[in-house]
C-alpha atoms as an extended CHARMM CRD file, in Angstrom:
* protein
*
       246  EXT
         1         1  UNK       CA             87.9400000000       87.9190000000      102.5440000000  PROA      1               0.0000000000
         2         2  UNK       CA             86.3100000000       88.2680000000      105.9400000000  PROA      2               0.0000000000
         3         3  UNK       CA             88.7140000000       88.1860000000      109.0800000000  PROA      3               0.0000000000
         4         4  UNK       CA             88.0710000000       85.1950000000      112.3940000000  PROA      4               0.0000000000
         5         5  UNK       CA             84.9200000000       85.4140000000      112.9900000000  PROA      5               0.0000000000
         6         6  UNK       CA             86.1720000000       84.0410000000      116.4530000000  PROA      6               0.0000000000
         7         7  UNK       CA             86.8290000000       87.8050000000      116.9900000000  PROA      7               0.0000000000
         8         8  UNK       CA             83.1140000000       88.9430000000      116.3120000000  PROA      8               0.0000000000
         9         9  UNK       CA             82.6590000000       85.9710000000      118.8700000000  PROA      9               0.0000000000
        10        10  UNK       CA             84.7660000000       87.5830000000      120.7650000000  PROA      10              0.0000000000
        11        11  UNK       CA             83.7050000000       91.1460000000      120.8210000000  PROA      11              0.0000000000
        12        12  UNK       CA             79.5760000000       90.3370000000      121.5360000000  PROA      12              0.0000000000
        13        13  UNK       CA             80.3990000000       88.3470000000      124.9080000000  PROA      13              0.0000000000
        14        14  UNK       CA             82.2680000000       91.1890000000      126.2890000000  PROA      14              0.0000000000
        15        15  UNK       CA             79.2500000000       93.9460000000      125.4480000000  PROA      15              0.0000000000
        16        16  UNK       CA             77.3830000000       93.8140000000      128.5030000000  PROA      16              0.0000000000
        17        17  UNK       CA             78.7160000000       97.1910000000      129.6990000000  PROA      17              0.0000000000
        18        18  UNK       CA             78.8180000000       98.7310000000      126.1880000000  PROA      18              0.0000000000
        19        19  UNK       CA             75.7140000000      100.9490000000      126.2520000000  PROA      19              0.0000000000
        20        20  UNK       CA             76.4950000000      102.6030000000      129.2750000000  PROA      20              0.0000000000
        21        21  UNK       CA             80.4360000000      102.6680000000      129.4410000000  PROA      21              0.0000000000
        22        22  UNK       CA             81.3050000000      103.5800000000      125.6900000000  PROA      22              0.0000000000
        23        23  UNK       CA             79.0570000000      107.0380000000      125.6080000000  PROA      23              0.0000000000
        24        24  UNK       CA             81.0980000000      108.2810000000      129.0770000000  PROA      24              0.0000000000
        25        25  UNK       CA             84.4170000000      106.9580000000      128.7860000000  PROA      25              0.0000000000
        26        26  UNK       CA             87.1060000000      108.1890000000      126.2660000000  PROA      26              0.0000000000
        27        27  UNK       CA             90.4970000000      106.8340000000      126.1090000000  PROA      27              0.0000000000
        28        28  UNK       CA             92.9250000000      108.6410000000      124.2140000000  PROA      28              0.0000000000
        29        29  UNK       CA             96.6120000000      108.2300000000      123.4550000000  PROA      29              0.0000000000
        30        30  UNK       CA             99.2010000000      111.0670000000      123.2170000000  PROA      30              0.0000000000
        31        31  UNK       CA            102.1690000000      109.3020000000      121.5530000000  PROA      31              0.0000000000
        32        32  UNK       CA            103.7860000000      110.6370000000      118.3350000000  PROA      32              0.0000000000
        33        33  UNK       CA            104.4000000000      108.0230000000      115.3350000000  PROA      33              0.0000000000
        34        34  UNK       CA            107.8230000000      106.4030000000      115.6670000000  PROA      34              0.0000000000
        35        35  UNK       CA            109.3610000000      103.9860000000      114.2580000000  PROA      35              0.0000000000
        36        36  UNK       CA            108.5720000000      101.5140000000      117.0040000000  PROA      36              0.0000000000
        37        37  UNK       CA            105.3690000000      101.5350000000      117.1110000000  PROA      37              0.0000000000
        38        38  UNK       CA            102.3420000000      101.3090000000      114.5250000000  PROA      38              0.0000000000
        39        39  UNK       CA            100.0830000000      104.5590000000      115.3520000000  PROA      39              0.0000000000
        40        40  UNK       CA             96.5150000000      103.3610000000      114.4540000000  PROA      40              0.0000000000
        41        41  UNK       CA             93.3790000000      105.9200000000      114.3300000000  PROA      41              0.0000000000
        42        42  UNK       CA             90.0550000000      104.5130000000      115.5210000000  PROA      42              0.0000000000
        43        43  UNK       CA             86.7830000000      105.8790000000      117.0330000000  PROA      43              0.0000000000
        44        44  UNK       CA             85.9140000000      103.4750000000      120.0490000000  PROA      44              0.0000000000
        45        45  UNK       CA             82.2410000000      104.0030000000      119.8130000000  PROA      45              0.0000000000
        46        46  UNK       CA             81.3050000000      101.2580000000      117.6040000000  PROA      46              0.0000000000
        47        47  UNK       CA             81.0590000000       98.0900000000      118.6340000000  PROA      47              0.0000000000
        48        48  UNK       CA             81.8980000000       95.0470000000      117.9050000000  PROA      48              0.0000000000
        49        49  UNK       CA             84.6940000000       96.3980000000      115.7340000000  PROA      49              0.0000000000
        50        50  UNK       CA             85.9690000000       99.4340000000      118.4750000000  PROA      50              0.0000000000
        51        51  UNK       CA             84.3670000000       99.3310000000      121.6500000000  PROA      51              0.0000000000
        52        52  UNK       CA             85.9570000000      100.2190000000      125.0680000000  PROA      52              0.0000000000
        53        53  UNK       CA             85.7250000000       97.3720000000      128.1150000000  PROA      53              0.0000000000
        54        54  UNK       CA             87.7530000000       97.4620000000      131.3100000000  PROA      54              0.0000000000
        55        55  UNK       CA             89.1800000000      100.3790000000      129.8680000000  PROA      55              0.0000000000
        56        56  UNK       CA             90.5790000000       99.3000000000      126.9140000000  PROA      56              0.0000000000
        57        57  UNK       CA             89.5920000000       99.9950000000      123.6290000000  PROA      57              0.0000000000
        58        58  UNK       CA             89.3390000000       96.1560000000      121.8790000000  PROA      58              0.0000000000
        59        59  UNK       CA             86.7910000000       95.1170000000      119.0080000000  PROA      59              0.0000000000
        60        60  UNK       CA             87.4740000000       93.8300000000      115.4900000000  PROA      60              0.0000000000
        61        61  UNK       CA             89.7850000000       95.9760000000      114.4620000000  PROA      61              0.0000000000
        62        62  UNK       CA             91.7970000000       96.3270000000      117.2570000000  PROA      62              0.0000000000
        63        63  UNK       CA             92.7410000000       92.0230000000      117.1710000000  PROA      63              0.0000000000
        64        64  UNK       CA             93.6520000000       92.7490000000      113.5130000000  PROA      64              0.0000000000
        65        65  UNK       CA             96.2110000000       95.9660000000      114.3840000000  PROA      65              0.0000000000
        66        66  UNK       CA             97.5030000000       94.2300000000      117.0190000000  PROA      66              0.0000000000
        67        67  UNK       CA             98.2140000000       91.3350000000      114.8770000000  PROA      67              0.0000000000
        68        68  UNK       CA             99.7790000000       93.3480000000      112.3530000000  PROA      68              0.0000000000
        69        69  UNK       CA            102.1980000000       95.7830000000      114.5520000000  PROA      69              0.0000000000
        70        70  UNK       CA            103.1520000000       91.7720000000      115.7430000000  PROA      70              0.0000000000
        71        71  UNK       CA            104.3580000000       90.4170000000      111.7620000000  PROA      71              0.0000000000
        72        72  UNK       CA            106.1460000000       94.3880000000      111.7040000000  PROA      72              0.0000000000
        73        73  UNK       CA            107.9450000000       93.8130000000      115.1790000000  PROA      73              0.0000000000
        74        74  UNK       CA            106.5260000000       96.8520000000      116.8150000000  PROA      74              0.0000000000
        75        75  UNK       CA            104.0780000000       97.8280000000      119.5810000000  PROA      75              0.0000000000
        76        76  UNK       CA            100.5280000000       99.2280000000      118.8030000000  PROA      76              0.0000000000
        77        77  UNK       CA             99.3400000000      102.4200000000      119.6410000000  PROA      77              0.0000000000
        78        78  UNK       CA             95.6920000000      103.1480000000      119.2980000000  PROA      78              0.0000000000
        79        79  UNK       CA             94.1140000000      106.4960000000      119.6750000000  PROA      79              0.0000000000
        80        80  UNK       CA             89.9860000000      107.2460000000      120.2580000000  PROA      80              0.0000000000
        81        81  UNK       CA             89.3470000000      110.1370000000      118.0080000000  PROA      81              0.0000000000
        82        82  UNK       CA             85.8230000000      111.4290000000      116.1190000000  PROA      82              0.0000000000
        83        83  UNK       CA             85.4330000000      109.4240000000      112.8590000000  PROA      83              0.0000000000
        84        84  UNK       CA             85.1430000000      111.5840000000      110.6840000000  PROA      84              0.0000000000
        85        85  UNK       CA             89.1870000000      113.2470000000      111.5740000000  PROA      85              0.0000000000
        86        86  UNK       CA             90.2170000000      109.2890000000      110.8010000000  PROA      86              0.0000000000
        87        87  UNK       CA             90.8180000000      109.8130000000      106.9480000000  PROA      87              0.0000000000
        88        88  UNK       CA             91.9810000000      113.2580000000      107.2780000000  PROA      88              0.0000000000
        89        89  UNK       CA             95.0460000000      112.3320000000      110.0600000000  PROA      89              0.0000000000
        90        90  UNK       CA             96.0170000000      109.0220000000      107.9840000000  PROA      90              0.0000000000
        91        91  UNK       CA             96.3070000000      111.6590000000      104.7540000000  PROA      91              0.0000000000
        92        92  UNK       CA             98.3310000000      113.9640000000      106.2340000000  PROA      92              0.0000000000
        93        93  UNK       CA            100.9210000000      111.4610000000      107.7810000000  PROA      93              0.0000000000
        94        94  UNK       CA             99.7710000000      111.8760000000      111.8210000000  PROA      94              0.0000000000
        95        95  UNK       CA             99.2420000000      107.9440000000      111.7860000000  PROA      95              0.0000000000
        96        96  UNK       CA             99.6980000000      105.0920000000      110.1650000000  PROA      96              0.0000000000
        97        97  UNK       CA             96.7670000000      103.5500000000      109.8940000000  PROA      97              0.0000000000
        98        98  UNK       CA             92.5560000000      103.7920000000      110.3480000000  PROA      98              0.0000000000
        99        99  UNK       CA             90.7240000000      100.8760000000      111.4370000000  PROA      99              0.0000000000
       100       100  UNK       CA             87.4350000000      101.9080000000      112.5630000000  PROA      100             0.0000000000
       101       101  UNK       CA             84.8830000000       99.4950000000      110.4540000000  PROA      101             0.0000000000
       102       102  UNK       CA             85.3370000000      102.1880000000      107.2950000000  PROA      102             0.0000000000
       103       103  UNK       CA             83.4860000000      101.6840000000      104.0700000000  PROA      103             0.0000000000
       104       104  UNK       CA             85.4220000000      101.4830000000      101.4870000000  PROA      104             0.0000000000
       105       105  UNK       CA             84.0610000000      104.3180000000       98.8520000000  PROA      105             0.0000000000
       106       106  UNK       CA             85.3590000000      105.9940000000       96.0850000000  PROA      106             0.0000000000
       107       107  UNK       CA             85.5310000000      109.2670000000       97.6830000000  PROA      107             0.0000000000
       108       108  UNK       CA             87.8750000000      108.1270000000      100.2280000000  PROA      108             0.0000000000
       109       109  UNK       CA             89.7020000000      106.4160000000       97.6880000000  PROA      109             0.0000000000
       110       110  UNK       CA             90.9340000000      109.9510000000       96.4050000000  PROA      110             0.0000000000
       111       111  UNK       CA             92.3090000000      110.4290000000       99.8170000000  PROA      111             0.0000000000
       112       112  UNK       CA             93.7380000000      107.1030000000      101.3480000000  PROA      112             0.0000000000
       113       113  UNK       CA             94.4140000000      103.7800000000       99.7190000000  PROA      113             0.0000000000
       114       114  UNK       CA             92.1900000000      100.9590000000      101.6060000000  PROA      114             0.0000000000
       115       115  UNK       CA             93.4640000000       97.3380000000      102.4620000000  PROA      115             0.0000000000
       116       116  UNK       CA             91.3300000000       93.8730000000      100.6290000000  PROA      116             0.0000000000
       117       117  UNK       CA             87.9660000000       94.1270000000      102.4890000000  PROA      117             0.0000000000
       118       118  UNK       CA             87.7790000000       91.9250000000      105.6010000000  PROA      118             0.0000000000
       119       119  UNK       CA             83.3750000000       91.9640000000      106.0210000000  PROA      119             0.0000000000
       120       120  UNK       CA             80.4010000000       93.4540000000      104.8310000000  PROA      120             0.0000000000
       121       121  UNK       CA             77.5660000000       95.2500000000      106.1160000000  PROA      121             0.0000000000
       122       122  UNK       CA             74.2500000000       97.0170000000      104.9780000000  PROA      122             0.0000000000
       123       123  UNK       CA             72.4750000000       99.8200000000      106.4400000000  PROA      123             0.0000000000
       124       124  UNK       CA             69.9640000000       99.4090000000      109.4420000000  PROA      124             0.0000000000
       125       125  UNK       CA             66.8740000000      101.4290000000      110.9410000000  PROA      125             0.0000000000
       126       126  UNK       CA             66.6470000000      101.2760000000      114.7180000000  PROA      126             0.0000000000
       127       127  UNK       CA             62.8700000000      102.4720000000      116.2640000000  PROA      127             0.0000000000
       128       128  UNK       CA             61.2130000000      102.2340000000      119.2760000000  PROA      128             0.0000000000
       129       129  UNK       CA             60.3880000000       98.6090000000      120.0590000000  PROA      129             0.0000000000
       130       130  UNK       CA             56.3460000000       99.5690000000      119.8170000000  PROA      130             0.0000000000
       131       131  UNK       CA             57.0260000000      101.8420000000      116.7390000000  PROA      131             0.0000000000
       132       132  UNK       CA             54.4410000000      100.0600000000      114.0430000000  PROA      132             0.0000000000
       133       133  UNK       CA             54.5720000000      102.9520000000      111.7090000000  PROA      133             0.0000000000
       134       134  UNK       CA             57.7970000000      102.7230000000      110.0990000000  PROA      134             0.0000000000
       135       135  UNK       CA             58.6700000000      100.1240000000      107.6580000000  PROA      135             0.0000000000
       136       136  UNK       CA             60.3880000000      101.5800000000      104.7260000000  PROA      136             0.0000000000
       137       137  UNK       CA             62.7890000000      104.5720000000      104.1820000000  PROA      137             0.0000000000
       138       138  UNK       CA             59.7380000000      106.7980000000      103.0450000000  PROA      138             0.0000000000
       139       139  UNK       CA             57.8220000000      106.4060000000      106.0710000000  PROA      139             0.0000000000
       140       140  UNK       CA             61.5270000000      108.1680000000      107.7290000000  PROA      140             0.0000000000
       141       141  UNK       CA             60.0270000000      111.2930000000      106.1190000000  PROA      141             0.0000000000
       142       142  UNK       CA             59.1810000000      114.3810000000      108.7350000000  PROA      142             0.0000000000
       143       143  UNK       CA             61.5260000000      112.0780000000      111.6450000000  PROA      143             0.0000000000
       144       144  UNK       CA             64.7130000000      113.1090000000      113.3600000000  PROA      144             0.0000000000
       145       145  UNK       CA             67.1160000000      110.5970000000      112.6590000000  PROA      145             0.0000000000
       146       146  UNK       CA             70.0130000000      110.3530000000      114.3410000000  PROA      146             0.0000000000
       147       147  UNK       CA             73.7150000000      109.0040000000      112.7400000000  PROA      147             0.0000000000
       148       148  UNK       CA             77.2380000000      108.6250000000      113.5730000000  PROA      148             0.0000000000
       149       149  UNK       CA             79.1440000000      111.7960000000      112.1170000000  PROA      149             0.0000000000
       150       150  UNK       CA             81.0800000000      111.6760000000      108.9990000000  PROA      150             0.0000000000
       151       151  UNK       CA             79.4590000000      108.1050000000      108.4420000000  PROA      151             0.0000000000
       152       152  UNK       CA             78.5460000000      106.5510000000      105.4510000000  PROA      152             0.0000000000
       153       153  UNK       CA             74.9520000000      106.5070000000      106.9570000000  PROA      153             0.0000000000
       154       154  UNK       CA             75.1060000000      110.2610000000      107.5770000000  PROA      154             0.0000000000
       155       155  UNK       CA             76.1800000000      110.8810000000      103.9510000000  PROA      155             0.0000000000
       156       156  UNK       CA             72.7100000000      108.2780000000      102.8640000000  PROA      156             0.0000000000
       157       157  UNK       CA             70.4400000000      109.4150000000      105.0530000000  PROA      157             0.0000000000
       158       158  UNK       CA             71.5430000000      113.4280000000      103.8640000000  PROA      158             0.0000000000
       159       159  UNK       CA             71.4030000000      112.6480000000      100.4540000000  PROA      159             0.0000000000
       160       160  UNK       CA             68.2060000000      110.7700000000      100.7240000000  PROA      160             0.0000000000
       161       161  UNK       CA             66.8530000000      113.9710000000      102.7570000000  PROA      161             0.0000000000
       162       162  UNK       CA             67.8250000000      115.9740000000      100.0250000000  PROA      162             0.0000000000
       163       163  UNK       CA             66.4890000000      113.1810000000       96.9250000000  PROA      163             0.0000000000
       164       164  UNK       CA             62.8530000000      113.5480000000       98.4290000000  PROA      164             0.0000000000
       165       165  UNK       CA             63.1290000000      109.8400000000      100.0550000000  PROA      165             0.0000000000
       166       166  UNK       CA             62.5320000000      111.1220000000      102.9670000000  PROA      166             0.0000000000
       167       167  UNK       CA             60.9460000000      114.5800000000      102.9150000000  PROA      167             0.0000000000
       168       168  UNK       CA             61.1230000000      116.6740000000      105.8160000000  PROA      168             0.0000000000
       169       169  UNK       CA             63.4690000000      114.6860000000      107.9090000000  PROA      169             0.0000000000
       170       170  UNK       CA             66.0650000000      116.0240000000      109.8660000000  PROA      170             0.0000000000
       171       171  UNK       CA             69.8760000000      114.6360000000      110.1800000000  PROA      171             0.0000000000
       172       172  UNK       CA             71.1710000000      114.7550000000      113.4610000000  PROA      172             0.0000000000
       173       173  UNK       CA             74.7050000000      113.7550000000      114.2280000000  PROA      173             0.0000000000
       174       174  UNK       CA             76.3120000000      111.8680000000      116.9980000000  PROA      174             0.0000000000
       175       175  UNK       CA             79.9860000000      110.6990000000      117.8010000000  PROA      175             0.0000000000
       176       176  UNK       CA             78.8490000000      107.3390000000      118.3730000000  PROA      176             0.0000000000
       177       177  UNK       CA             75.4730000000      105.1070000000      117.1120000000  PROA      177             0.0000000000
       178       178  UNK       CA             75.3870000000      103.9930000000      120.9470000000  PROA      178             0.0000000000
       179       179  UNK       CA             75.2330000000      108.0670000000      121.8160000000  PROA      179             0.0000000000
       180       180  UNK       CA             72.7230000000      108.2120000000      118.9870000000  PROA      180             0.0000000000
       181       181  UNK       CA             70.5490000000      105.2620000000      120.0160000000  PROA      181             0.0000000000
       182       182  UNK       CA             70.5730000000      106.4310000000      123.8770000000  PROA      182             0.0000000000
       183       183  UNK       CA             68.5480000000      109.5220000000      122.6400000000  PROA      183             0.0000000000
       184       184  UNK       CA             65.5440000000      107.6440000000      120.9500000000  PROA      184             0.0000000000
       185       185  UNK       CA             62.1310000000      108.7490000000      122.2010000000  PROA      185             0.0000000000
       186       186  UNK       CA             63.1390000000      111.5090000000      123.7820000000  PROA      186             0.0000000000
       187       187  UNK       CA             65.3810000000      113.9340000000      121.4590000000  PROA      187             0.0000000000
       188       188  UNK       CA             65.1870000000      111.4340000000      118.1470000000  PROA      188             0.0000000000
       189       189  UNK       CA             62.6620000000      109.1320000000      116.1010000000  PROA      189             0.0000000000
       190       190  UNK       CA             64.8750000000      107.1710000000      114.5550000000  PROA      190             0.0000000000
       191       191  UNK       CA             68.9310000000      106.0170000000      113.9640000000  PROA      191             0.0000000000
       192       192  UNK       CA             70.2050000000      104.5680000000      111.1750000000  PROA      192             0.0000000000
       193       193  UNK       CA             73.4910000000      102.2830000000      111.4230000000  PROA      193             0.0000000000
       194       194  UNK       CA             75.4290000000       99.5400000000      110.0790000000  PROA      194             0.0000000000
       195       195  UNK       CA             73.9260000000       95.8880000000      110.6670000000  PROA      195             0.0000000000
       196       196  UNK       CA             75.9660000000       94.4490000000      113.1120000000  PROA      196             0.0000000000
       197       197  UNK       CA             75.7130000000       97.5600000000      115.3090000000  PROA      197             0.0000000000
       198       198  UNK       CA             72.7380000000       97.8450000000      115.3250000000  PROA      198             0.0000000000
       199       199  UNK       CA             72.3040000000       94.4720000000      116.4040000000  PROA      199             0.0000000000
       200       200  UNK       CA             74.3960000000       95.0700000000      119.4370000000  PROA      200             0.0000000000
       201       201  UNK       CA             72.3460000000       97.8540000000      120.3250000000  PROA      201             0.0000000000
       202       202  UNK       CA             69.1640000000       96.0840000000      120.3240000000  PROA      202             0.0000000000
       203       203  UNK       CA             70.1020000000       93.2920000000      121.8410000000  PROA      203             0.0000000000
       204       204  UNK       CA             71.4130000000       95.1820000000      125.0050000000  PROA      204             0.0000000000
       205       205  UNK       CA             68.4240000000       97.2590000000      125.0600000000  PROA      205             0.0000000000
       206       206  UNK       CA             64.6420000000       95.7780000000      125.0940000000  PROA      206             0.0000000000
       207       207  UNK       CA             63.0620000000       98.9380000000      124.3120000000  PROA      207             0.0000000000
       208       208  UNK       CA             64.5210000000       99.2780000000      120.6350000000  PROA      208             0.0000000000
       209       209  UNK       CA             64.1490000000       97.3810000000      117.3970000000  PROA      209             0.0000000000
       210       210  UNK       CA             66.1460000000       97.2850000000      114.1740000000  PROA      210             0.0000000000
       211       211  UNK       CA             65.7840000000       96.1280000000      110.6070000000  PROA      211             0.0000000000
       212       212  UNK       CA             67.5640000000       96.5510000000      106.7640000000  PROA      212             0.0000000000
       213       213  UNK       CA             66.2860000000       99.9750000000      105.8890000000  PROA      213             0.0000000000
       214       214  UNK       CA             64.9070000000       99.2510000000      102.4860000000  PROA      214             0.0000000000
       215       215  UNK       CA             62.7020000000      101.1730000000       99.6930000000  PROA      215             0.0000000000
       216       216  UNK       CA             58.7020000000      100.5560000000       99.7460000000  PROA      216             0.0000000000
       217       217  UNK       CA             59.5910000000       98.3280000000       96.9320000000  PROA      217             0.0000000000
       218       218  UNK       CA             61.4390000000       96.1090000000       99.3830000000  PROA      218             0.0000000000
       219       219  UNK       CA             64.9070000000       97.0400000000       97.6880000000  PROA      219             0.0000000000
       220       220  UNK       CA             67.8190000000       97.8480000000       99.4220000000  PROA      220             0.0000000000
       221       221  UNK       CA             68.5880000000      101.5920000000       99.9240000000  PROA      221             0.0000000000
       222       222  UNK       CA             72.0170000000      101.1940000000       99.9440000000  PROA      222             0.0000000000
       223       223  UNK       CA             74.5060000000       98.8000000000       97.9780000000  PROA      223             0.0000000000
       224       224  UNK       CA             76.3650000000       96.5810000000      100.4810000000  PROA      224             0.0000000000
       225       225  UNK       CA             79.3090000000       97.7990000000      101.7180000000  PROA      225             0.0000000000
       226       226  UNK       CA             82.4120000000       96.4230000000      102.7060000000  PROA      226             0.0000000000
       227       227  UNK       CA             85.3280000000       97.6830000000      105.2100000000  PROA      227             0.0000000000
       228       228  UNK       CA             89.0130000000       97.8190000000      104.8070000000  PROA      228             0.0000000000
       229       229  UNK       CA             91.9390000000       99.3570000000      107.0200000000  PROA      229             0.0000000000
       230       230  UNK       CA             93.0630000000      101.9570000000      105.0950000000  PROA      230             0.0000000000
       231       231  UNK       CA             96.7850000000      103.4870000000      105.0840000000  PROA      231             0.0000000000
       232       232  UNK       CA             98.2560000000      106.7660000000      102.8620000000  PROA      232             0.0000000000
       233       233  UNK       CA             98.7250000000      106.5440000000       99.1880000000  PROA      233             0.0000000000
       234       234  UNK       CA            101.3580000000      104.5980000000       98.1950000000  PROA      234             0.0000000000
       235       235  UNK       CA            102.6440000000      102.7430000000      101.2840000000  PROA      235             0.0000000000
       236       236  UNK       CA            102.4200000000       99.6060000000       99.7280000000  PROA      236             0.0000000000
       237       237  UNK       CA            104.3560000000       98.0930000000      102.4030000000  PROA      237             0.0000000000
       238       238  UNK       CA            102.1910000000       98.8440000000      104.9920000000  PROA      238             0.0000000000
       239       239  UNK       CA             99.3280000000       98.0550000000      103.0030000000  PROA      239             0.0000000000
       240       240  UNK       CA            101.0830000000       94.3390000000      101.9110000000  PROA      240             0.0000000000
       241       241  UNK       CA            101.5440000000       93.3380000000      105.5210000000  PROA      241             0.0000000000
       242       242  UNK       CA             98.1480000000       94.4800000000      106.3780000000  PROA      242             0.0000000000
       243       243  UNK       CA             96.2760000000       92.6030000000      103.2650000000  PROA      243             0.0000000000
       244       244  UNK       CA             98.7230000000       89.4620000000      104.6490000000  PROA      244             0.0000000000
       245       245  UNK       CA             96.8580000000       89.4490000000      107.8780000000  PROA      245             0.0000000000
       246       246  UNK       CA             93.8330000000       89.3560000000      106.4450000000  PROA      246             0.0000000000
């Protein structure tokens, strides 16, 4: 099931500003979960599913939360915080929700119970627009490559460090790909994102590229992955209303 893709619409006309406003401006909310309100973790870095404009944080995920905490009856409350303390604060009760373009795994599975996925994605490379030299994951070997923390592209690109894929390389983390992406040429080689986020980036900066990171074989490197809003195990109404929106 993939949600409107009026809201992916959406989201790219409003990115002019994204490079340089996301990486500066962080918008936080300090409200405690209540039962008037749906408390929602997200990390407002990646765009087109959690971006900020006008000082707001909108995107993807966002249009679905807010049409959500609408069927409950209740206003939405969405706080910025580092992705990887999403799955962790949904856990342990200090929200209600995550909806930050996650990737539905089997690890996280252990920890969180994930809504019916709403799109798919597949792992990108993003270079220098005059870089020639890289092609496949093995030519990533000796490069700094940046990621977004706690990612499911920091997790690949560590394990394929650590495999021999890419021999040499080093994993450097980020809060956000845009953060990542803005240090290309100068304190990277290389960042490795999610498709449509990496398109974004590209297209609002003429200096990069980006392609499907694949093996020399042409294969993928990655299965495709799919996102879901995920919720803590066992609220199955939550979950119901969410999957209903969908």
């Amino acid at each position: 099931v993939v949600f409107s893709p009026l809201l992916f619409i959406f989201a790219a006309k409003t990115l002019s500003p994204y490079i340089s406003a996301v990486s500066t401006l962080a918008i936080a909310s300090c409200g405690e979960k209540n039962d008037n309100q749906l408390l929602v973790y997200t990390e407002a870095g990646f765009a087109p599913y959690e971006f900020v404009y006008k000082n707001e944080i909108v995107g993807v995920d966002i249009e679905i939360m807010k049409a959500v905490a609408d069927k409950i009856g209740v206003e939405l409350d969405v706080q910025d915080t580092n992705f990887d303390a999403i799955i962790g604060g949904v856990q342990t009760g200090k929200v209600n929700a995550g909806a930050a373009g996650i990737t539905i795994t089997a690890e996280r599975l252990e920890s969180v119970d994930f809504s019916q996925p709403y799109t798919q994605t597949e792992q990108y490379v993003i270079l220098p627009a005059d870089n020639t030299s890289v092609k496949f994951v093995e030519d990533l070997a000796g490069k700094n490559i940046g990621v977004q923390q706690g990612t499911t592209s920091d997790l690949m690109v560590e394990e394929l460090i650590a495999n021999g894929k890419m021999t040499g390389a080093i994993l450097t983390p980020y809060n956000t790909p845009a953060l990542a992406a803005a240090g290309i040429g100068t304190k990277i080689d290389a960042v490795v994102t999610d498709k449509l986020t990496a398109e974004i980036i590209i297209n609002n900066n003429a200096g990069l590229q980006a392609f499907p990171l694949t093996n020399s074989d042409g294969s993928p490197v990655a299965e495709i992955e799919k996102y879901g809003i995920c919720v803590a195990k066992g609220n199955d109404e939550l979950l119901a209303i969410i999957n209903e929106v969908l």
